[in-house]
Amino acid sequence: RRQGAPTTLTRFAQNASGCMGLVIQGQWNERDLYPRVCKRLIERAERSGWKMIRCEIHATSKRGRLHEIKKIVDRLTAEHVTGIFFQPVECMSRSDSINADIVARFTKAGIHVVLLDYDIVNLPLRSGYDLVGVDNFAAGYALATHFLDLGLRRIAFLRLPDAAPSVMDREHGVAAAVLARAGRWLPEKNVLICDPSDVAAVVGKIGSPTPQVVIACNDRAALVLWDVLKRSGRDLGRLKVAGFDDIPEAATANPPLTTMRQDVEGLSKLAFHTLVTRIKSPTLPPRKTLLPCDLMKR
């Protein structure tokens, strides 16, 4: 603005290229929770003047995933991406080492990482990356307490093998509530580890006495479980099924599904501001920010 005076770039302008990345696992299905969060995240970033590059990891084998990850890192580096949102991979053997390799590659390329939903290590450990998600332990505790308040004491938790840390937090929350009120929780009896679509596995896991409540790891698993139980022909009495996330099908199911709702708008807003702050101030200590969930009684 004055002849002879130099133009000064702020530290933020030096660190921010105006381009962010988004890396999630699997197909983009906007009826699932985190694709909906990511859609709002993209809209928020673009309204703020940032270009967003979306990448998906589809391979199921470790070698295939590492090959995809290398291509994604090369692409985002070539696009001069400053920071990324990354939802760690889950439900496969050695997912912890795969996630560690992914974030290490981005860090080496000078790309800041904000983790979505859960960390790349299990509690009580913490990685050195920012994390935005919900308090899954508190959500599991609140959901189990709801059924305990109804006088239902035989509660089981269903999850898939190699579950994500967020699912394990939900299980631990359920267990803590049951232990506090009912006084007994045996993982070999109260935790059902199986594919909810496998009729034989589900019926075999539900022993005697039959649980009064099965809390599934998420709504999708809960709805599949309910359908499988109805088709099994087994007399299940007044068994109740519940889930987490409040996907659209939870409210329209017959009967509607009791679940814990995550704040899609709040998560997208918080994640965006966390990454912008990290780009602006890269020396800040890593932060873990968890939002509460709301109980949807149905």
PDB file of C-alpha atoms in Angstrom:
ATOM      1  CA  ARG A   1       0.000   0.000   0.000  1.00  0.00           C
ATOM      2  CA  ARG A   2       3.037   2.273   0.251  1.00  0.00           C
ATOM      3  CA  GLN A   3       5.689   2.465  -2.440  1.00  0.00           C
ATOM      4  CA  GLY A   4       8.942   0.913  -1.291  1.00  0.00           C
ATOM      5  CA  ALA A   5       7.385  -0.989   1.657  1.00  0.00           C
ATOM      6  CA  PRO A   6       7.633  -4.817   1.487  1.00  0.00           C
ATOM      7  CA  THR A   7       4.637  -7.149   1.525  1.00  0.00           C
ATOM      8  CA  THR A   8       4.673  -9.277   4.681  1.00  0.00           C
ATOM      9  CA  LEU A   9       3.197 -12.784   4.807  1.00  0.00           C
ATOM     10  CA  THR A  10       1.783 -13.846   8.140  1.00  0.00           C
ATOM     11  CA  ARG A  11       2.839 -17.213   9.552  1.00  0.00           C
ATOM     12  CA  PHE A  12      -0.656 -18.518   8.776  1.00  0.00           C
ATOM     13  CA  ALA A  13      -0.365 -17.444   5.129  1.00  0.00           C
ATOM     14  CA  GLN A  14       3.050 -19.107   4.871  1.00  0.00           C
ATOM     15  CA  ASN A  15       1.704 -22.377   6.295  1.00  0.00           C
ATOM     16  CA  ALA A  16      -1.673 -22.446   4.548  1.00  0.00           C
ATOM     17  CA  SER A  17      -1.872 -23.281   0.866  1.00  0.00           C
ATOM     18  CA  GLY A  18      -5.658 -23.043   0.843  1.00  0.00           C
ATOM     19  CA  CYS A  19      -5.972 -26.798   0.238  1.00  0.00           C
ATOM     20  CA  MET A  20      -7.077 -29.530   2.666  1.00  0.00           C
ATOM     21  CA  GLY A  21      -7.507 -33.289   2.293  1.00  0.00           C
ATOM     22  CA  LEU A  22     -10.050 -35.778   3.613  1.00  0.00           C
ATOM     23  CA  VAL A  23      -9.219 -39.494   3.884  1.00  0.00           C
ATOM     24  CA  ILE A  24     -11.844 -42.023   4.985  1.00  0.00           C
ATOM     25  CA  GLN A  25     -12.252 -45.792   4.802  1.00  0.00           C
ATOM     26  CA  GLY A  26     -14.642 -47.551   2.409  1.00  0.00           C
ATOM     27  CA  GLN A  27     -17.430 -46.365   0.134  1.00  0.00           C
ATOM     28  CA  TRP A  28     -18.931 -42.895   0.521  1.00  0.00           C
ATOM     29  CA  ASN A  29     -22.427 -43.639   1.835  1.00  0.00           C
ATOM     30  CA  GLU A  30     -24.156 -40.494   3.069  1.00  0.00           C
ATOM     31  CA  ARG A  31     -26.635 -42.541   5.100  1.00  0.00           C
ATOM     32  CA  ASP A  32     -23.770 -43.518   7.403  1.00  0.00           C
ATOM     33  CA  LEU A  33     -22.645 -41.159  10.123  1.00  0.00           C
ATOM     34  CA  TYR A  34     -19.147 -40.023   9.201  1.00  0.00           C
ATOM     35  CA  PRO A  35     -19.790 -39.475   5.476  1.00  0.00           C
ATOM     36  CA  ARG A  36     -22.518 -37.071   6.655  1.00  0.00           C
ATOM     37  CA  VAL A  37     -20.035 -35.383   9.002  1.00  0.00           C
ATOM     38  CA  CYS A  38     -17.498 -35.189   6.168  1.00  0.00           C
ATOM     39  CA  LYS A  39     -20.061 -33.720   3.756  1.00  0.00           C
ATOM     40  CA  ARG A  40     -20.739 -30.876   6.201  1.00  0.00           C
ATOM     41  CA  LEU A  41     -16.990 -30.549   6.750  1.00  0.00           C
ATOM     42  CA  ILE A  42     -16.390 -30.098   3.015  1.00  0.00           C
ATOM     43  CA  GLU A  43     -19.182 -27.523   2.756  1.00  0.00           C
ATOM     44  CA  ARG A  44     -17.790 -25.595   5.720  1.00  0.00           C
ATOM     45  CA  ALA A  45     -14.227 -25.616   4.343  1.00  0.00           C
ATOM     46  CA  GLU A  46     -15.278 -24.505   0.867  1.00  0.00           C
ATOM     47  CA  ARG A  47     -17.396 -21.667   2.294  1.00  0.00           C
ATOM     48  CA  SER A  48     -14.260 -20.513   4.111  1.00  0.00           C
ATOM     49  CA  GLY A  49     -12.235 -20.462   0.895  1.00  0.00           C
ATOM     50  CA  TRP A  50     -10.423 -23.789   1.220  1.00  0.00           C
ATOM     51  CA  LYS A  51     -10.221 -26.359  -1.556  1.00  0.00           C
ATOM     52  CA  MET A  52     -10.980 -29.891  -0.280  1.00  0.00           C
ATOM     53  CA  ILE A  53      -9.634 -33.080  -1.871  1.00  0.00           C
ATOM     54  CA  ARG A  54     -11.544 -36.237  -0.902  1.00  0.00           C
ATOM     55  CA  CYS A  55      -9.790 -39.625  -0.900  1.00  0.00           C
ATOM     56  CA  GLU A  56     -11.107 -43.086   0.000  1.00  0.00           C
ATOM     57  CA  ILE A  57      -9.290 -46.274   1.028  1.00  0.00           C
ATOM     58  CA  HIS A  58     -11.026 -49.314  -0.467  1.00  0.00           C
ATOM     59  CA  ALA A  59      -8.490 -52.190  -0.398  1.00  0.00           C
ATOM     60  CA  THR A  60      -9.069 -54.910   2.213  1.00  0.00           C
ATOM     61  CA  SER A  61      -5.551 -56.403   2.301  1.00  0.00           C
ATOM     62  CA  LYS A  62      -2.647 -54.741   4.085  1.00  0.00           C
ATOM     63  CA  ARG A  63      -0.551 -54.664   0.906  1.00  0.00           C
ATOM     64  CA  GLY A  64      -3.433 -53.181  -1.068  1.00  0.00           C
ATOM     65  CA  ARG A  65      -4.072 -50.524   1.549  1.00  0.00           C
ATOM     66  CA  LEU A  66      -0.405 -49.520   1.712  1.00  0.00           C
ATOM     67  CA  HIS A  67      -0.372 -49.192  -2.086  1.00  0.00           C
ATOM     68  CA  GLU A  68      -3.487 -46.987  -1.981  1.00  0.00           C
ATOM     69  CA  ILE A  69      -2.068 -44.929   0.866  1.00  0.00           C
ATOM     70  CA  LYS A  70       1.167 -44.249  -1.043  1.00  0.00           C
ATOM     71  CA  LYS A  71      -0.852 -42.997  -4.017  1.00  0.00           C
ATOM     72  CA  ILE A  72      -2.993 -40.807  -1.741  1.00  0.00           C
ATOM     73  CA  VAL A  73       0.057 -39.303  -0.013  1.00  0.00           C
ATOM     74  CA  ASP A  74       1.721 -38.632  -3.387  1.00  0.00           C
ATOM     75  CA  ARG A  75      -1.445 -36.981  -4.705  1.00  0.00           C
ATOM     76  CA  LEU A  76      -2.021 -34.777  -1.669  1.00  0.00           C
ATOM     77  CA  THR A  77       1.657 -33.790  -1.584  1.00  0.00           C
ATOM     78  CA  ALA A  78       1.551 -32.859  -5.278  1.00  0.00           C
ATOM     79  CA  GLU A  79      -1.577 -30.754  -4.602  1.00  0.00           C
ATOM     80  CA  HIS A  80       0.337 -28.911  -1.822  1.00  0.00           C
ATOM     81  CA  VAL A  81      -2.205 -29.939   0.798  1.00  0.00           C
ATOM     82  CA  THR A  82      -1.405 -28.370   4.172  1.00  0.00           C
ATOM     83  CA  GLY A  83      -3.552 -30.574   6.421  1.00  0.00           C
ATOM     84  CA  ILE A  84      -5.902 -33.552   6.293  1.00  0.00           C
ATOM     85  CA  PHE A  85      -8.817 -35.068   8.181  1.00  0.00           C
ATOM     86  CA  PHE A  86      -8.315 -38.813   8.603  1.00  0.00           C
ATOM     87  CA  GLN A  87     -10.714 -41.432   9.931  1.00  0.00           C
ATOM     88  CA  PRO A  88      -8.485 -44.406  10.892  1.00  0.00           C
ATOM     89  CA  VAL A  89      -9.178 -47.801   9.283  1.00  0.00           C
ATOM     90  CA  GLU A  90     -10.899 -50.464  11.401  1.00  0.00           C
ATOM     91  CA  CYS A  91     -12.265 -54.034  11.448  1.00  0.00           C
ATOM     92  CA  MET A  92      -9.161 -55.702  10.060  1.00  0.00           C
ATOM     93  CA  SER A  93      -6.125 -57.415  11.492  1.00  0.00           C
ATOM     94  CA  ARG A  94      -3.286 -55.117  12.584  1.00  0.00           C
ATOM     95  CA  SER A  95      -5.239 -51.960  11.800  1.00  0.00           C
ATOM     96  CA  ASP A  96      -3.219 -50.140  14.486  1.00  0.00           C
ATOM     97  CA  SER A  97       0.053 -50.613  12.581  1.00  0.00           C
ATOM     98  CA  ILE A  98      -1.612 -49.643   9.279  1.00  0.00           C
ATOM     99  CA  ASN A  99      -2.971 -46.431  10.798  1.00  0.00           C
ATOM    100  CA  ALA A 100       0.404 -45.608  12.338  1.00  0.00           C
ATOM    101  CA  ASP A 101       2.033 -46.030   8.921  1.00  0.00           C
ATOM    102  CA  ILE A 102      -0.559 -43.782   7.258  1.00  0.00           C
ATOM    103  CA  VAL A 103      -0.135 -40.846   9.649  1.00  0.00           C
ATOM    104  CA  ALA A 104       3.655 -41.268   9.624  1.00  0.00           C
ATOM    105  CA  ARG A 105       3.661 -40.877   5.832  1.00  0.00           C
ATOM    106  CA  PHE A 106       1.589 -37.701   6.030  1.00  0.00           C
ATOM    107  CA  THR A 107       3.757 -36.294   8.824  1.00  0.00           C
ATOM    108  CA  LYS A 108       6.907 -36.995   6.829  1.00  0.00           C
ATOM    109  CA  ALA A 109       5.373 -35.112   3.904  1.00  0.00           C
ATOM    110  CA  GLY A 110       4.778 -32.101   6.181  1.00  0.00           C
ATOM    111  CA  ILE A 111       0.987 -32.509   6.187  1.00  0.00           C
ATOM    112  CA  HIS A 112      -0.830 -31.844   9.474  1.00  0.00           C
ATOM    113  CA  VAL A 113      -3.308 -34.559  10.583  1.00  0.00           C
ATOM    114  CA  VAL A 114      -6.561 -34.299  12.531  1.00  0.00           C
ATOM    115  CA  LEU A 115      -8.027 -37.693  13.445  1.00  0.00           C
ATOM    116  CA  LEU A 116     -11.790 -38.162  13.203  1.00  0.00           C
ATOM    117  CA  ASP A 117     -13.848 -40.394  15.505  1.00  0.00           C
ATOM    118  CA  TYR A 118     -11.059 -42.283  17.290  1.00  0.00           C
ATOM    119  CA  ASP A 119      -7.316 -42.426  17.901  1.00  0.00           C
ATOM    120  CA  ILE A 120      -4.824 -44.709  16.182  1.00  0.00           C
ATOM    121  CA  VAL A 121      -3.978 -46.288  19.565  1.00  0.00           C
ATOM    122  CA  ASN A 122      -6.196 -47.793  22.262  1.00  0.00           C
ATOM    123  CA  LEU A 123      -6.898 -46.180  25.620  1.00  0.00           C
ATOM    124  CA  PRO A 124      -5.239 -45.273  27.896  1.00  0.00           C
ATOM    125  CA  LEU A 125      -2.590 -44.455  25.257  1.00  0.00           C
ATOM    126  CA  ARG A 126      -2.715 -41.258  23.192  1.00  0.00           C
ATOM    127  CA  SER A 127      -1.003 -40.529  19.895  1.00  0.00           C
ATOM    128  CA  GLY A 128       0.619 -37.206  19.102  1.00  0.00           C
ATOM    129  CA  TYR A 129      -2.206 -36.057  16.819  1.00  0.00           C
ATOM    130  CA  ASP A 130      -5.280 -33.890  17.282  1.00  0.00           C
ATOM    131  CA  LEU A 131      -8.487 -35.895  17.701  1.00  0.00           C
ATOM    132  CA  VAL A 132     -12.125 -34.853  17.274  1.00  0.00           C
ATOM    133  CA  GLY A 133     -14.954 -37.230  18.162  1.00  0.00           C
ATOM    134  CA  VAL A 134     -17.574 -37.989  20.800  1.00  0.00           C
ATOM    135  CA  ASP A 135     -17.271 -39.333  24.334  1.00  0.00           C
ATOM    136  CA  ASN A 136     -18.038 -42.956  23.494  1.00  0.00           C
ATOM    137  CA  PHE A 137     -17.435 -44.208  27.040  1.00  0.00           C
ATOM    138  CA  ALA A 138     -20.008 -41.777  28.431  1.00  0.00           C
ATOM    139  CA  ALA A 139     -22.407 -42.685  25.599  1.00  0.00           C
ATOM    140  CA  GLY A 140     -22.171 -46.397  26.426  1.00  0.00           C
ATOM    141  CA  TYR A 141     -22.640 -45.661  30.113  1.00  0.00           C
ATOM    142  CA  ALA A 142     -25.720 -43.502  29.467  1.00  0.00           C
ATOM    143  CA  LEU A 143     -27.348 -46.030  27.116  1.00  0.00           C
ATOM    144  CA  ALA A 144     -26.861 -48.936  29.539  1.00  0.00           C
ATOM    145  CA  THR A 145     -28.098 -46.795  32.445  1.00  0.00           C
ATOM    146  CA  HIS A 146     -31.307 -46.073  30.511  1.00  0.00           C
ATOM    147  CA  PHE A 147     -32.137 -49.785  30.379  1.00  0.00           C
ATOM    148  CA  LEU A 148     -31.009 -50.398  33.949  1.00  0.00           C
ATOM    149  CA  ASP A 149     -33.431 -47.677  35.044  1.00  0.00           C
ATOM    150  CA  LEU A 150     -36.179 -49.703  33.333  1.00  0.00           C
ATOM    151  CA  GLY A 151     -35.298 -52.672  35.558  1.00  0.00           C
ATOM    152  CA  LEU A 152     -33.431 -54.601  32.847  1.00  0.00           C
ATOM    153  CA  ARG A 153     -30.239 -56.076  34.291  1.00  0.00           C
ATOM    154  CA  ARG A 154     -29.170 -58.731  31.763  1.00  0.00           C
ATOM    155  CA  ILE A 155     -27.412 -56.562  29.184  1.00  0.00           C
ATOM    156  CA  ALA A 156     -25.108 -57.787  26.413  1.00  0.00           C
ATOM    157  CA  PHE A 157     -22.887 -55.813  24.001  1.00  0.00           C
ATOM    158  CA  LEU A 158     -22.407 -56.918  20.391  1.00  0.00           C
ATOM    159  CA  ARG A 159     -19.398 -55.948  18.269  1.00  0.00           C
ATOM    160  CA  LEU A 160     -17.454 -57.210  15.292  1.00  0.00           C
ATOM    161  CA  PRO A 161     -13.943 -58.699  15.576  1.00  0.00           C
ATOM    162  CA  ASP A 162     -11.047 -56.168  15.383  1.00  0.00           C
ATOM    163  CA  ALA A 163     -13.370 -53.363  16.461  1.00  0.00           C
ATOM    164  CA  ALA A 164     -12.287 -49.713  16.441  1.00  0.00           C
ATOM    165  CA  PRO A 165     -11.151 -48.015  19.685  1.00  0.00           C
ATOM    166  CA  SER A 166     -14.418 -46.034  19.709  1.00  0.00           C
ATOM    167  CA  VAL A 167     -16.402 -49.291  19.816  1.00  0.00           C
ATOM    168  CA  MET A 168     -14.240 -50.587  22.654  1.00  0.00           C
ATOM    169  CA  ASP A 169     -14.916 -47.344  24.562  1.00  0.00           C
ATOM    170  CA  ARG A 170     -18.667 -47.906  24.107  1.00  0.00           C
ATOM    171  CA  GLU A 171     -18.326 -51.460  25.387  1.00  0.00           C
ATOM    172  CA  HIS A 172     -16.348 -50.312  28.425  1.00  0.00           C
ATOM    173  CA  GLY A 173     -18.996 -47.664  29.161  1.00  0.00           C
ATOM    174  CA  VAL A 174     -21.758 -50.272  29.046  1.00  0.00           C
ATOM    175  CA  ALA A 175     -19.722 -52.587  31.278  1.00  0.00           C
ATOM    176  CA  ALA A 176     -19.050 -49.826  33.814  1.00  0.00           C
ATOM    177  CA  ALA A 177     -22.766 -49.015  34.086  1.00  0.00           C
ATOM    178  CA  VAL A 178     -23.726 -52.669  34.529  1.00  0.00           C
ATOM    179  CA  LEU A 179     -21.012 -53.205  37.146  1.00  0.00           C
ATOM    180  CA  ALA A 180     -22.146 -50.110  39.051  1.00  0.00           C
ATOM    181  CA  ARG A 181     -25.806 -51.143  39.142  1.00  0.00           C
ATOM    182  CA  ALA A 182     -26.033 -54.895  38.563  1.00  0.00           C
ATOM    183  CA  GLY A 183     -22.669 -55.825  40.074  1.00  0.00           C
ATOM    184  CA  ARG A 184     -21.542 -58.363  37.473  1.00  0.00           C
ATOM    185  CA  TRP A 185     -20.038 -58.213  33.991  1.00  0.00           C
ATOM    186  CA  LEU A 186     -18.348 -61.241  32.398  1.00  0.00           C
ATOM    187  CA  PRO A 187     -16.853 -60.520  28.948  1.00  0.00           C
ATOM    188  CA  GLU A 188     -17.172 -64.172  27.908  1.00  0.00           C
ATOM    189  CA  LYS A 189     -20.927 -63.998  28.552  1.00  0.00           C
ATOM    190  CA  ASN A 190     -21.867 -60.331  28.193  1.00  0.00           C
ATOM    191  CA  VAL A 191     -19.873 -59.541  25.019  1.00  0.00           C
ATOM    192  CA  LEU A 192     -21.043 -61.054  21.716  1.00  0.00           C
ATOM    193  CA  ILE A 193     -18.214 -60.910  19.158  1.00  0.00           C
ATOM    194  CA  CYS A 194     -19.638 -61.882  15.769  1.00  0.00           C
ATOM    195  CA  ASP A 195     -21.028 -60.668  12.457  1.00  0.00           C
ATOM    196  CA  PRO A 196     -24.649 -59.641  13.204  1.00  0.00           C
ATOM    197  CA  SER A 197     -25.754 -60.929   9.787  1.00  0.00           C
ATOM    198  CA  ASP A 198     -24.611 -64.492  10.600  1.00  0.00           C
ATOM    199  CA  VAL A 199     -27.767 -66.174  11.965  1.00  0.00           C
ATOM    200  CA  ALA A 200     -25.975 -69.252  13.316  1.00  0.00           C
ATOM    201  CA  ALA A 201     -23.286 -67.168  15.028  1.00  0.00           C
ATOM    202  CA  VAL A 202     -25.781 -64.768  16.589  1.00  0.00           C
ATOM    203  CA  VAL A 203     -28.076 -67.509  17.901  1.00  0.00           C
ATOM    204  CA  GLY A 204     -25.066 -69.456  19.159  1.00  0.00           C
ATOM    205  CA  LYS A 205     -23.650 -66.447  20.998  1.00  0.00           C
ATOM    206  CA  ILE A 206     -26.917 -65.601  22.753  1.00  0.00           C
ATOM    207  CA  GLY A 207     -26.854 -68.180  25.492  1.00  0.00           C
ATOM    208  CA  SER A 208     -29.101 -69.012  28.399  1.00  0.00           C
ATOM    209  CA  PRO A 209     -30.501 -67.066  30.063  1.00  0.00           C
ATOM    210  CA  THR A 210     -31.248 -64.875  27.080  1.00  0.00           C
ATOM    211  CA  PRO A 211     -30.178 -61.223  27.547  1.00  0.00           C
ATOM    212  CA  GLN A 212     -32.962 -58.731  28.132  1.00  0.00           C
ATOM    213  CA  VAL A 213     -31.088 -56.126  26.088  1.00  0.00           C
ATOM    214  CA  VAL A 214     -28.476 -56.368  23.324  1.00  0.00           C
ATOM    215  CA  ILE A 215     -26.646 -53.078  22.750  1.00  0.00           C
ATOM    216  CA  ALA A 216     -24.969 -53.217  19.329  1.00  0.00           C
ATOM    217  CA  CYS A 217     -21.793 -51.318  18.468  1.00  0.00           C
ATOM    218  CA  ASN A 218     -23.716 -49.067  16.028  1.00  0.00           C
ATOM    219  CA  ASP A 219     -27.164 -48.630  14.502  1.00  0.00           C
ATOM    220  CA  ARG A 220     -26.344 -50.531  11.316  1.00  0.00           C
ATOM    221  CA  ALA A 221     -25.331 -53.603  13.309  1.00  0.00           C
ATOM    222  CA  ALA A 222     -28.376 -53.216  15.587  1.00  0.00           C
ATOM    223  CA  LEU A 223     -30.828 -53.171  12.659  1.00  0.00           C
ATOM    224  CA  VAL A 224     -29.178 -56.179  11.013  1.00  0.00           C
ATOM    225  CA  LEU A 225     -29.196 -58.012  14.357  1.00  0.00           C
ATOM    226  CA  TRP A 226     -32.902 -57.307  14.869  1.00  0.00           C
ATOM    227  CA  ASP A 227     -33.745 -58.671  11.421  1.00  0.00           C
ATOM    228  CA  VAL A 228     -31.622 -61.782  12.014  1.00  0.00           C
ATOM    229  CA  LEU A 229     -33.236 -62.440  15.395  1.00  0.00           C
ATOM    230  CA  LYS A 230     -36.728 -62.199  13.890  1.00  0.00           C
ATOM    231  CA  ARG A 231     -35.769 -64.634  11.106  1.00  0.00           C
ATOM    232  CA  SER A 232     -34.093 -67.097  13.484  1.00  0.00           C
ATOM    233  CA  GLY A 233     -37.445 -68.374  14.756  1.00  0.00           C
ATOM    234  CA  ARG A 234     -36.120 -68.453  18.301  1.00  0.00           C
ATOM    235  CA  ASP A 235     -38.443 -67.382  21.103  1.00  0.00           C
ATOM    236  CA  LEU A 236     -36.726 -64.234  22.342  1.00  0.00           C
ATOM    237  CA  GLY A 237     -39.481 -63.004  24.628  1.00  0.00           C
ATOM    238  CA  ARG A 238     -39.268 -59.232  25.063  1.00  0.00           C
ATOM    239  CA  LEU A 239     -35.630 -58.842  24.026  1.00  0.00           C
ATOM    240  CA  LYS A 240     -34.668 -55.226  23.313  1.00  0.00           C
ATOM    241  CA  VAL A 241     -32.013 -54.034  20.828  1.00  0.00           C
ATOM    242  CA  ALA A 242     -30.275 -50.636  20.827  1.00  0.00           C
ATOM    243  CA  GLY A 243     -27.445 -48.969  18.927  1.00  0.00           C
ATOM    244  CA  PHE A 244     -25.296 -45.870  18.480  1.00  0.00           C
ATOM    245  CA  ASP A 245     -25.086 -42.948  15.974  1.00  0.00           C
ATOM    246  CA  ASP A 246     -28.779 -42.298  15.120  1.00  0.00           C
ATOM    247  CA  ILE A 247     -28.575 -42.962  11.372  1.00  0.00           C
ATOM    248  CA  PRO A 248     -31.762 -42.062   9.421  1.00  0.00           C
ATOM    249  CA  GLU A 249     -33.027 -45.675   9.424  1.00  0.00           C
ATOM    250  CA  ALA A 250     -33.033 -45.757  13.246  1.00  0.00           C
ATOM    251  CA  ALA A 251     -36.102 -43.538  13.486  1.00  0.00           C
ATOM    252  CA  THR A 252     -38.006 -45.234  10.634  1.00  0.00           C
ATOM    253  CA  ALA A 253     -37.342 -48.848  11.666  1.00  0.00           C
ATOM    254  CA  ASN A 254     -40.204 -51.032  12.907  1.00  0.00           C
ATOM    255  CA  PRO A 255     -40.015 -50.696  15.858  1.00  0.00           C
ATOM    256  CA  PRO A 256     -37.933 -47.459  16.011  1.00  0.00           C
ATOM    257  CA  LEU A 257     -34.455 -47.929  17.463  1.00  0.00           C
ATOM    258  CA  THR A 258     -33.264 -46.455  20.767  1.00  0.00           C
ATOM    259  CA  THR A 259     -29.808 -45.028  20.118  1.00  0.00           C
ATOM    260  CA  MET A 260     -27.214 -42.367  21.001  1.00  0.00           C
ATOM    261  CA  ARG A 261     -27.177 -39.410  18.597  1.00  0.00           C
ATOM    262  CA  GLN A 262     -23.915 -37.777  17.516  1.00  0.00           C
ATOM    263  CA  ASP A 263     -23.898 -34.059  16.690  1.00  0.00           C
ATOM    264  CA  VAL A 264     -23.051 -33.990  12.953  1.00  0.00           C
ATOM    265  CA  GLU A 265     -22.971 -30.192  12.762  1.00  0.00           C
ATOM    266  CA  GLY A 266     -20.917 -29.835  15.927  1.00  0.00           C
ATOM    267  CA  LEU A 267     -18.374 -32.457  14.851  1.00  0.00           C
ATOM    268  CA  SER A 268     -17.833 -30.876  11.422  1.00  0.00           C
ATOM    269  CA  LYS A 269     -17.436 -27.391  12.900  1.00  0.00           C
ATOM    270  CA  LEU A 270     -15.036 -28.545  15.603  1.00  0.00           C
ATOM    271  CA  ALA A 271     -12.922 -30.641  13.212  1.00  0.00           C
ATOM    272  CA  PHE A 272     -12.547 -27.774  10.741  1.00  0.00           C
ATOM    273  CA  HIS A 273     -11.488 -25.260  13.378  1.00  0.00           C
ATOM    274  CA  THR A 274      -9.087 -27.796  14.922  1.00  0.00           C
ATOM    275  CA  LEU A 275      -7.225 -28.277  11.626  1.00  0.00           C
ATOM    276  CA  VAL A 276      -7.157 -24.538  10.832  1.00  0.00           C
ATOM    277  CA  THR A 277      -5.734 -23.875  14.312  1.00  0.00           C
ATOM    278  CA  ARG A 278      -3.143 -26.620  13.836  1.00  0.00           C
ATOM    279  CA  ILE A 279      -2.035 -25.126  10.513  1.00  0.00           C
ATOM    280  CA  LYS A 280      -1.857 -21.655  12.070  1.00  0.00           C
ATOM    281  CA  SER A 281      -0.037 -22.807  15.218  1.00  0.00           C
ATOM    282  CA  PRO A 282       1.791 -26.090  14.458  1.00  0.00           C
ATOM    283  CA  THR A 283       3.713 -26.119  17.766  1.00  0.00           C
ATOM    284  CA  LEU A 284       0.590 -26.392  19.948  1.00  0.00           C
ATOM    285  CA  PRO A 285       0.370 -29.627  21.980  1.00  0.00           C
ATOM    286  CA  PRO A 286      -1.966 -32.266  20.497  1.00  0.00           C
ATOM    287  CA  ARG A 287      -5.593 -31.873  21.583  1.00  0.00           C
ATOM    288  CA  LYS A 288      -8.345 -34.426  22.128  1.00  0.00           C
ATOM    289  CA  THR A 289     -11.822 -32.892  21.983  1.00  0.00           C
ATOM    290  CA  LEU A 290     -14.899 -35.053  22.621  1.00  0.00           C
ATOM    291  CA  LEU A 291     -18.507 -33.939  22.236  1.00  0.00           C
ATOM    292  CA  PRO A 292     -21.389 -35.451  24.261  1.00  0.00           C
ATOM    293  CA  CYS A 293     -24.058 -37.708  22.687  1.00  0.00           C
ATOM    294  CA  ASP A 294     -27.826 -37.417  23.145  1.00  0.00           C
ATOM    295  CA  LEU A 295     -30.002 -40.378  24.183  1.00  0.00           C
ATOM    296  CA  MET A 296     -32.833 -40.960  21.704  1.00  0.00           C
ATOM    297  CA  LYS A 297     -35.502 -42.980  23.528  1.00  0.00           C
ATOM    298  CA  ARG A 298     -37.675 -44.905  21.075  1.00  0.00           C
TER     299      ARG A 298
END
